[in-house]
Amino acid sequence: LRTAKRLPLNIKIWLEGEEEINSPNLSAFLHRETARLQADAVLVSDTEMLGRDRPSIIYGLRGNLSCELEVSGPKHDLHSGRYGGAVLNPLQALSEMVAGLHDRSGRVAIPGFYRSVREQKPSERQGIRCSCKRDRQILADLDLPEGWGEPGYALCERMTIRPALTVNGLLGGYVGPGNKSVIPNRGIARFSMRLVPDQNPAEIARLLQQHIATVTPRAVRSRLSFTGGSRPVLLPKTSAVMLAAVRAVRQTWGIPPAFTLSGGSIPLVEQLYRRLQVPIVLLGFGLPDDDIHAPNEKMSLANFFRGIETVIRFLQEYAS
């Protein structure tokens, strides 16, 4: 507005604040406000670049399924001296059940979990490996001695085109100062799954329910609940909005963007693409070392202002 006095096209700005809890109210909102939300294209800036001065456009996101598993036993905590060895510890049972969600090789051990996974073409896999850091670079950045996960895939492939199950937290027993010799009456695990085309969160939830029912020991009770989910999405790379973004990036950064996949999930993107059938471009300006979800999450100010310039050029390119 300061430079051209007017916008080159009509803009609707949407701030969606439920993404981190799987956007539970998004579906009803889209159904109710379909007419007001209609647009020619959507720009989402909730992604990151490959690195400093290495801009990228994301064309695929993994889906997500978030779960909570509670294993309970006696009606209250028990004295471990009195009942230890006679009562199955719910926290121990939970730990064994969680450990059994993967086999020794790192594959998810839920029967049927990989049944619908779309296998990528060799050319697609090669492109992913060429655009990402090598395994040793990723491990060095994370200060880890070695990687882990599904055999037969590079780390960057495990992070993008393959599904994953991650334990996010465990709760149970006494962890305060000093000692408290108890058998806790319950334990809770929270975990999430990242899903890839053509996995359906509803189907994966059904398979997980069957698996948990099968492996729950008779001496305890289990309760599995789901706190949200979203489907994976793949976006066409040759749409008009994508090509406008490519031109804007080239003008601003001096190089064309790389097309990459993300291991993260953005429920809004998949639902907008599927329900409103609107072309979408994922053009974000975060960096791999921004420590997303960590206590000191940050964003580079240089990237922030350069991102503004990129979006201005994108609006001009798409309007033309």
Coordinates of C-alpha atoms in Angstrom, one line a residue, residues 51-278:
G51 CA 18.4 -23.3 5.0
R52 CA 19.6 -19.7 5.1
D53 CA 19.5 -18.4 1.5
R54 CA 17.9 -21.7 0.4
P55 CA 14.2 -20.8 -0.2
S56 CA 11.8 -23.6 -0.8
I57 CA 8.1 -24.2 -1.6
I58 CA 6.4 -27.1 0.2
Y59 CA 4.1 -29.2 -1.9
G60 CA 3.3 -32.0 0.5
L61 CA 2.4 -32.4 4.2
R62 CA 2.0 -35.5 6.3
G63 CA -1.2 -36.0 8.2
N64 CA -1.6 -36.4 11.9
L65 CA -3.4 -38.5 14.5
S66 CA -3.0 -37.6 18.2
C67 CA -3.9 -40.1 20.9
E68 CA -3.9 -40.6 24.7
L69 CA -3.6 -44.1 26.2
E70 CA -4.5 -44.6 29.9
V71 CA -3.8 -47.9 31.7
S72 CA -5.4 -48.3 35.1
G73 CA -5.3 -50.9 37.8
P74 CA -6.2 -50.7 41.5
K75 CA -8.6 -48.0 42.7
H76 CA -5.7 -46.1 44.4
D77 CA -1.9 -46.2 44.7
L78 CA -0.6 -49.3 46.6
H79 CA 2.3 -49.7 48.9
S80 CA 4.9 -51.5 46.9
G81 CA 6.3 -53.4 49.9
R82 CA 2.9 -54.9 50.6
Y83 CA 1.7 -55.6 47.1
G84 CA 4.8 -55.6 45.0
G85 CA 5.1 -58.8 43.0
A86 CA 1.4 -59.6 43.4
V87 CA -0.2 -56.8 41.4
L88 CA 0.6 -55.8 37.9
N89 CA 1.9 -52.2 37.9
P90 CA -0.2 -50.2 35.4
L91 CA 2.8 -48.0 34.6
Q92 CA 4.9 -51.1 33.8
A93 CA 2.0 -52.5 31.6
L94 CA 1.7 -49.1 29.9
S95 CA 5.5 -49.0 29.3
E96 CA 5.5 -52.4 27.7
M97 CA 2.5 -51.6 25.5
V98 CA 4.2 -48.4 24.3
A99 CA 7.5 -50.1 23.7
G100 CA 5.6 -52.7 21.6
L101 CA 4.3 -50.0 19.2
H102 CA 7.5 -50.5 17.3
D103 CA 9.5 -53.6 16.3
R104 CA 13.2 -53.8 16.9
S105 CA 14.0 -52.4 13.4
G106 CA 12.0 -49.2 14.0
R107 CA 8.9 -50.1 12.0
V108 CA 5.5 -49.4 13.5
A109 CA 4.2 -52.7 14.8
I110 CA 0.4 -52.0 14.5
P111 CA -1.0 -54.7 12.2
G112 CA -2.2 -53.2 8.9
F113 CA -0.5 -49.8 9.6
Y114 CA 1.4 -49.8 6.3
R115 CA -1.3 -51.3 4.2
S116 CA -2.4 -48.1 2.5
V117 CA 1.0 -46.3 2.4
R118 CA 1.7 -45.0 -1.1
E119 CA 5.1 -46.1 -2.4
Q120 CA 7.1 -43.3 -4.0
K121 CA 8.7 -43.7 -7.4
P122 CA 12.6 -44.0 -7.4
S123 CA 12.8 -40.6 -9.2
E124 CA 10.8 -39.0 -6.4
R125 CA 12.9 -40.6 -3.7
Q126 CA 16.1 -39.5 -5.5
G127 CA 14.8 -35.9 -5.7
I128 CA 14.0 -35.9 -2.0
R129 CA 17.5 -37.1 -1.1
C130 CA 19.1 -34.5 -3.3
S131 CA 17.2 -31.6 -1.9
C132 CA 17.8 -32.5 1.8
K133 CA 20.8 -32.8 4.0
R134 CA 22.7 -36.0 4.2
D135 CA 22.2 -38.3 7.2
R136 CA 25.5 -37.4 8.8
Q137 CA 24.7 -33.7 8.5
I138 CA 21.3 -34.1 10.1
L139 CA 22.8 -36.1 13.0
A140 CA 25.6 -33.6 13.5
D141 CA 23.0 -30.8 13.7
L142 CA 21.1 -32.7 16.3
D143 CA 24.2 -33.9 18.2
L144 CA 23.2 -37.5 17.9
P145 CA 25.6 -40.5 17.4
E146 CA 23.2 -42.3 14.9
G147 CA 19.7 -42.3 13.5
W148 CA 16.8 -44.6 14.1
G149 CA 13.7 -45.7 12.3
E150 CA 12.4 -47.7 9.4
P151 CA 15.2 -49.6 7.5
G152 CA 15.8 -48.9 3.8
Y153 CA 15.2 -45.2 3.9
A154 CA 17.4 -42.1 4.4
L155 CA 16.6 -40.0 7.4
C156 CA 15.1 -37.3 5.2
E157 CA 12.8 -39.9 3.7
R158 CA 11.7 -41.2 7.1
M159 CA 11.0 -37.5 8.0
T160 CA 8.7 -36.9 4.9
I161 CA 7.4 -39.8 2.8
R162 CA 7.2 -42.5 5.4
P163 CA 4.7 -42.6 8.4
A164 CA 5.9 -42.4 12.0
L165 CA 4.7 -42.9 15.5
T166 CA 6.1 -40.8 18.2
V167 CA 5.7 -40.9 22.0
N168 CA 5.1 -37.3 23.1
G169 CA 4.9 -37.8 26.9
L170 CA 4.5 -40.3 29.8
L171 CA 2.8 -39.6 33.1
G172 CA 2.5 -41.8 36.1
G173 CA 3.7 -42.7 39.6
Y174 CA 5.7 -40.5 41.9
V175 CA 8.4 -38.3 40.5
G176 CA 8.7 -35.7 43.3
P177 CA 11.6 -35.2 45.7
G178 CA 12.7 -38.1 47.8
N179 CA 11.2 -41.6 47.7
K180 CA 7.7 -42.9 47.7
S181 CA 7.4 -46.7 47.3
V182 CA 4.2 -47.0 45.5
I183 CA 2.5 -49.0 42.7
P184 CA 0.7 -46.2 40.8
N185 CA -2.9 -46.9 40.1
R186 CA -2.6 -45.6 36.5
G187 CA -0.3 -44.4 33.8
I188 CA -0.9 -42.2 30.8
A189 CA 1.0 -42.0 27.5
R190 CA 0.4 -39.4 24.8
F191 CA 1.6 -40.1 21.3
S192 CA 1.0 -38.9 17.8
M193 CA 1.3 -40.5 14.3
R194 CA 2.4 -38.8 11.1
L195 CA 0.5 -40.2 8.2
V196 CA 1.4 -40.2 4.5
P197 CA -0.7 -40.7 1.3
D198 CA -3.0 -42.7 1.2
Q199 CA -3.4 -43.3 4.9
N200 CA -6.7 -42.3 6.5
P201 CA -6.7 -41.1 10.1
A202 CA -10.1 -42.8 10.8
E203 CA -8.8 -46.2 9.5
I204 CA -5.5 -45.9 11.4
A205 CA -7.5 -45.1 14.6
R206 CA -9.5 -48.2 14.1
L207 CA -6.4 -50.3 13.6
L208 CA -4.8 -48.8 16.8
Q209 CA -7.9 -49.5 18.8
Q210 CA -7.8 -53.2 17.7
H211 CA -4.2 -53.4 18.6
I212 CA -4.5 -51.9 22.0
A213 CA -7.4 -54.2 22.8
T214 CA -5.3 -57.2 21.8
V215 CA -2.2 -56.3 23.8
T216 CA -3.8 -55.0 27.0
P217 CA -3.0 -57.5 29.8
R218 CA -6.0 -58.9 31.6
A219 CA -4.8 -57.6 35.0
V220 CA -5.3 -54.0 34.0
R221 CA -7.7 -51.8 32.0
S222 CA -6.9 -49.5 29.1
R223 CA -8.7 -46.5 27.6
L224 CA -7.7 -45.1 24.3
S225 CA -8.9 -41.6 23.2
F226 CA -8.2 -39.5 20.2
T227 CA -7.6 -35.8 20.4
G228 CA -7.6 -34.9 16.7
G229 CA -6.3 -35.8 13.3
S230 CA -5.8 -34.6 9.8
R231 CA -5.2 -36.2 6.4
P232 CA -1.9 -35.9 4.4
V233 CA -2.0 -33.7 1.3
L234 CA 0.0 -33.4 -1.9
L235 CA -0.3 -30.2 -3.9
P236 CA 0.3 -29.9 -7.7
K237 CA 3.5 -28.1 -8.5
T238 CA 2.4 -26.5 -11.8
S239 CA -0.6 -24.5 -10.8
A240 CA -0.7 -20.8 -11.6
V241 CA -0.3 -19.9 -7.9
M242 CA 2.8 -22.1 -7.6
L243 CA 4.4 -20.6 -10.7
A244 CA 3.7 -17.1 -9.4
A245 CA 5.4 -18.0 -6.1
V246 CA 8.4 -19.4 -8.0
R247 CA 8.8 -16.1 -9.9
A248 CA 8.5 -14.1 -6.7
V249 CA 11.1 -16.2 -4.9
R250 CA 13.5 -15.9 -7.8
Q251 CA 13.1 -12.1 -7.9
T252 CA 13.6 -11.7 -4.2
W253 CA 16.2 -14.3 -3.4
G254 CA 18.1 -14.5 -6.7
I255 CA 17.6 -18.2 -7.0
P256 CA 14.6 -20.4 -7.8
P257 CA 13.0 -22.2 -4.8
A258 CA 13.4 -25.9 -4.3
F259 CA 10.2 -28.0 -4.2
T260 CA 10.3 -30.1 -1.0
L261 CA 8.0 -32.2 1.2
S262 CA 7.4 -31.5 4.9
G263 CA 7.0 -34.0 7.7
G264 CA 4.7 -31.7 9.6
S265 CA 0.9 -31.3 9.4
I266 CA -1.3 -28.3 8.8
P267 CA -5.0 -29.4 9.0
L268 CA -6.2 -26.2 7.4
V269 CA -4.3 -26.9 4.2
E270 CA -5.7 -30.3 3.5
Q271 CA -9.3 -29.2 4.4
L272 CA -9.2 -26.1 2.2
Y273 CA -7.7 -28.1 -0.7
R274 CA -10.2 -30.9 -0.4
R275 CA -13.4 -29.1 0.6
L276 CA -13.0 -25.8 -1.2
Q277 CA -11.0 -27.2 -4.1
V278 CA -8.8 -24.1 -4.1

